[in-house]
Every structure is written in structure tokens, then in C-alpha cells.
C-alpha atoms as one frame of an Amber mdcrd trajectory, in Angstrom:
protein
   0.000   0.000   0.000   0.957   3.618  -0.384  -0.692   6.268   1.782   1.585
   9.178   0.862   5.149   9.455  -0.490   6.619   8.751   2.965   4.075   6.184
   4.208   4.094   2.893   2.322   4.626  -0.790   2.894   5.089  -3.857   0.752
   5.721  -7.541   1.262   7.159 -10.336  -0.843   5.161 -12.841   1.254   7.377
 -15.857   0.680   8.681 -14.924  -2.772  12.392 -14.145  -3.141  13.299 -10.727
  -1.687  12.389  -7.784  -3.918  10.471  -9.806  -6.512   6.848  -9.144  -5.535
   6.200  -6.202  -3.246   8.776  -3.811  -4.662   7.565  -4.043  -8.311   3.981
  -3.477  -7.116   5.036  -0.422  -5.091   6.981   0.890  -8.094   3.788   0.722
 -10.183   1.922   2.732  -7.525   4.758   5.285  -7.453   4.943   5.452 -11.254
   1.253   6.370 -11.445   1.556   8.723  -8.436  -1.194   6.873  -6.591  -1.760
   7.717  -2.937  -4.156   6.195  -0.386  -4.055   3.031  -2.481  -3.881  -0.678
  -1.727  -2.972  -3.134  -4.482  -2.888  -6.880  -3.797  -1.582  -9.434  -6.287
  -2.134 -13.152  -5.712  -0.020 -15.590  -7.755  -0.798 -19.259  -8.117   2.174
 -21.431  -9.020   1.567 -23.017 -12.403   4.544 -25.359 -12.482   6.956 -23.047
 -14.322   9.794 -21.445 -12.383  10.161 -17.818 -13.469  13.367 -16.909 -11.653
  13.765 -13.660  -9.755  13.732 -11.436 -12.855  10.671 -13.189 -14.238   8.838
 -12.944 -10.920   9.570  -9.219 -10.625   8.356  -8.627 -14.201   5.223 -10.718
 -13.619   4.259  -8.891 -10.417   5.086  -5.490 -11.906   3.134  -6.195 -15.100
   0.153  -7.460 -13.135   0.184  -4.277 -11.025   0.432  -2.084 -14.147  -2.463
  -3.897 -15.849  -4.572  -3.694 -12.704  -4.011   0.061 -12.465  -4.759   0.489
 -16.180  -8.140  -1.234 -15.771  -9.061   0.253 -12.398 -11.542   3.063 -11.998
  -9.732   5.624  -9.911 -11.657   7.939  -7.613  -9.984  11.092  -6.374 -10.409
  11.884  -2.692 -11.502  15.442  -1.988 -11.373  16.845   1.537 -13.847  19.543
   2.500 -13.882  22.293   5.099 -17.229  23.338   6.558 -17.941  27.051   6.841
 -20.786  29.231   7.945 -21.038  32.279   5.670 -23.196  35.203   6.806 -23.946
  38.232   4.623 -26.546  40.911   3.762 -29.100  40.015   1.088 -27.500  42.277
  -1.537 -24.488  39.909  -1.679 -26.561  36.762  -2.344 -25.800  36.577  -6.077
 -22.111  37.294  -5.600 -21.680  34.747  -2.810 -23.574  32.032  -4.690 -21.538
  32.691  -7.840 -18.228  32.365  -5.972 -19.418  29.247  -4.146 -20.482  27.626
  -7.407 -17.148  28.416  -9.090 -15.342  26.831  -6.140 -17.491  23.673  -6.306
 -18.788  24.324  -2.802 -21.858  22.453  -1.568 -24.541  24.389   0.290 -25.740
  22.215   3.191 -28.088  24.643   4.935 -29.633  28.053   4.251 -31.162  30.419
   6.805 -32.849  33.682   5.910 -33.507  36.299   8.593 -32.035  39.803   8.784
 -29.029  38.391   6.933 -28.468  35.244   4.858 -26.545  32.455   6.615 -25.255
  29.508   4.593 -23.536  26.404   5.894 -21.265  25.242   3.083 -18.674  22.560
   2.387 -15.707  23.869   0.431 -13.064  21.690  -1.245  -9.990  22.276   0.904
  -7.874  23.211  -2.116 -10.333  26.021  -2.904 -10.781  27.313   0.646  -8.069
  29.969   0.858  -8.667  31.530  -2.594 -12.432  31.532  -1.995 -12.035  33.236
   1.364  -9.925  35.974  -0.231 -12.419  36.520  -3.086 -15.375  36.716  -0.692
 -13.573  39.143   1.615 -12.690  41.409  -1.322 -16.186  41.261  -2.830 -17.926
  41.843   0.485 -15.878  44.825   1.639 -16.010  43.495   5.201 -19.721  42.624
   5.134 -19.339  38.906   4.372 -18.565  36.992   7.576 -16.900  33.584   7.408
 -16.789  31.167  10.325 -14.494  28.241   9.531 -14.472  24.670  10.866 -18.172
  24.551  11.659 -19.097  21.054  12.943 -15.546  19.892  12.253 -14.248  18.925
   8.841 -15.599  16.365   6.431 -13.798  14.233   3.927
């Protein structure tokens, strides 16, 4: 498995050292895959492959598995509460939409209050755009109800 560039583990599980786990890990590294587990099971078919053949077989199997896998990116979200006067509704909604934010709750009283989930990669730029557009009238409370992933 490979969690991040510094957190990984592999095993040859009885095969000669470096012939199974390392080629699989190299395939994960080659494709820059993180938070990924790849398991290869080999059944002996009566032909001895030698260490080079084993390494190629495990590596090729890992490459083919990755090529046929449907990969799903993981997006982490921060939860905010955004409070603003009604005249900023269109502006705020436009910026939220551009940032792929998800509105989870809306409250309308003297001001509009939205609880939103923002992709973490978009959080800082969005905050800056909202602060500029709102001239101090758009309030942002971060980390509402913790973070979601």
C-alpha cells in the first residue's frame, strides 16, 4: 500500500526478496497513486520464473490492474458558515459555485446564513475573493461542525 510518499509498505510474502512487493510499489509510485492498496495473488503453475521473471510478472500485473481500475480522487472539504446581507446573495452564490462548494443549509432572517462545504484546495482563494467582494460585510466562520472528507 501507499498512503503518501513517505508512508508505504510492501511484502514479498514468501517470494524471493524484492520480486513481488517492490515491483507493485513501483507501479503505484509510477502512477503517483496515494491512499491506495494493491494486492496481487499468484498461483504457481509449475513453471519457475526466476527472480527477474517474478519481478516482471508482479510489476506487469500491477500495471495492468491500475490500467483497468476506476480511480476515484479523494476530496477533503472544510465546513464554513457564511453570513452576509441580502444584496451579496448573487455574488456569494456565484463564488461558491465556481469553487465547487456544496450548500448544506440556508437560513434567511435579517441576513443570509449559509452552511457550506468547500473543497480544501479552494478554501483559501475563496475566502480571499469573498472578503474582497464583500468589503467586510461577508462573515466567514471556519471549521463549523468539524471537517468532512
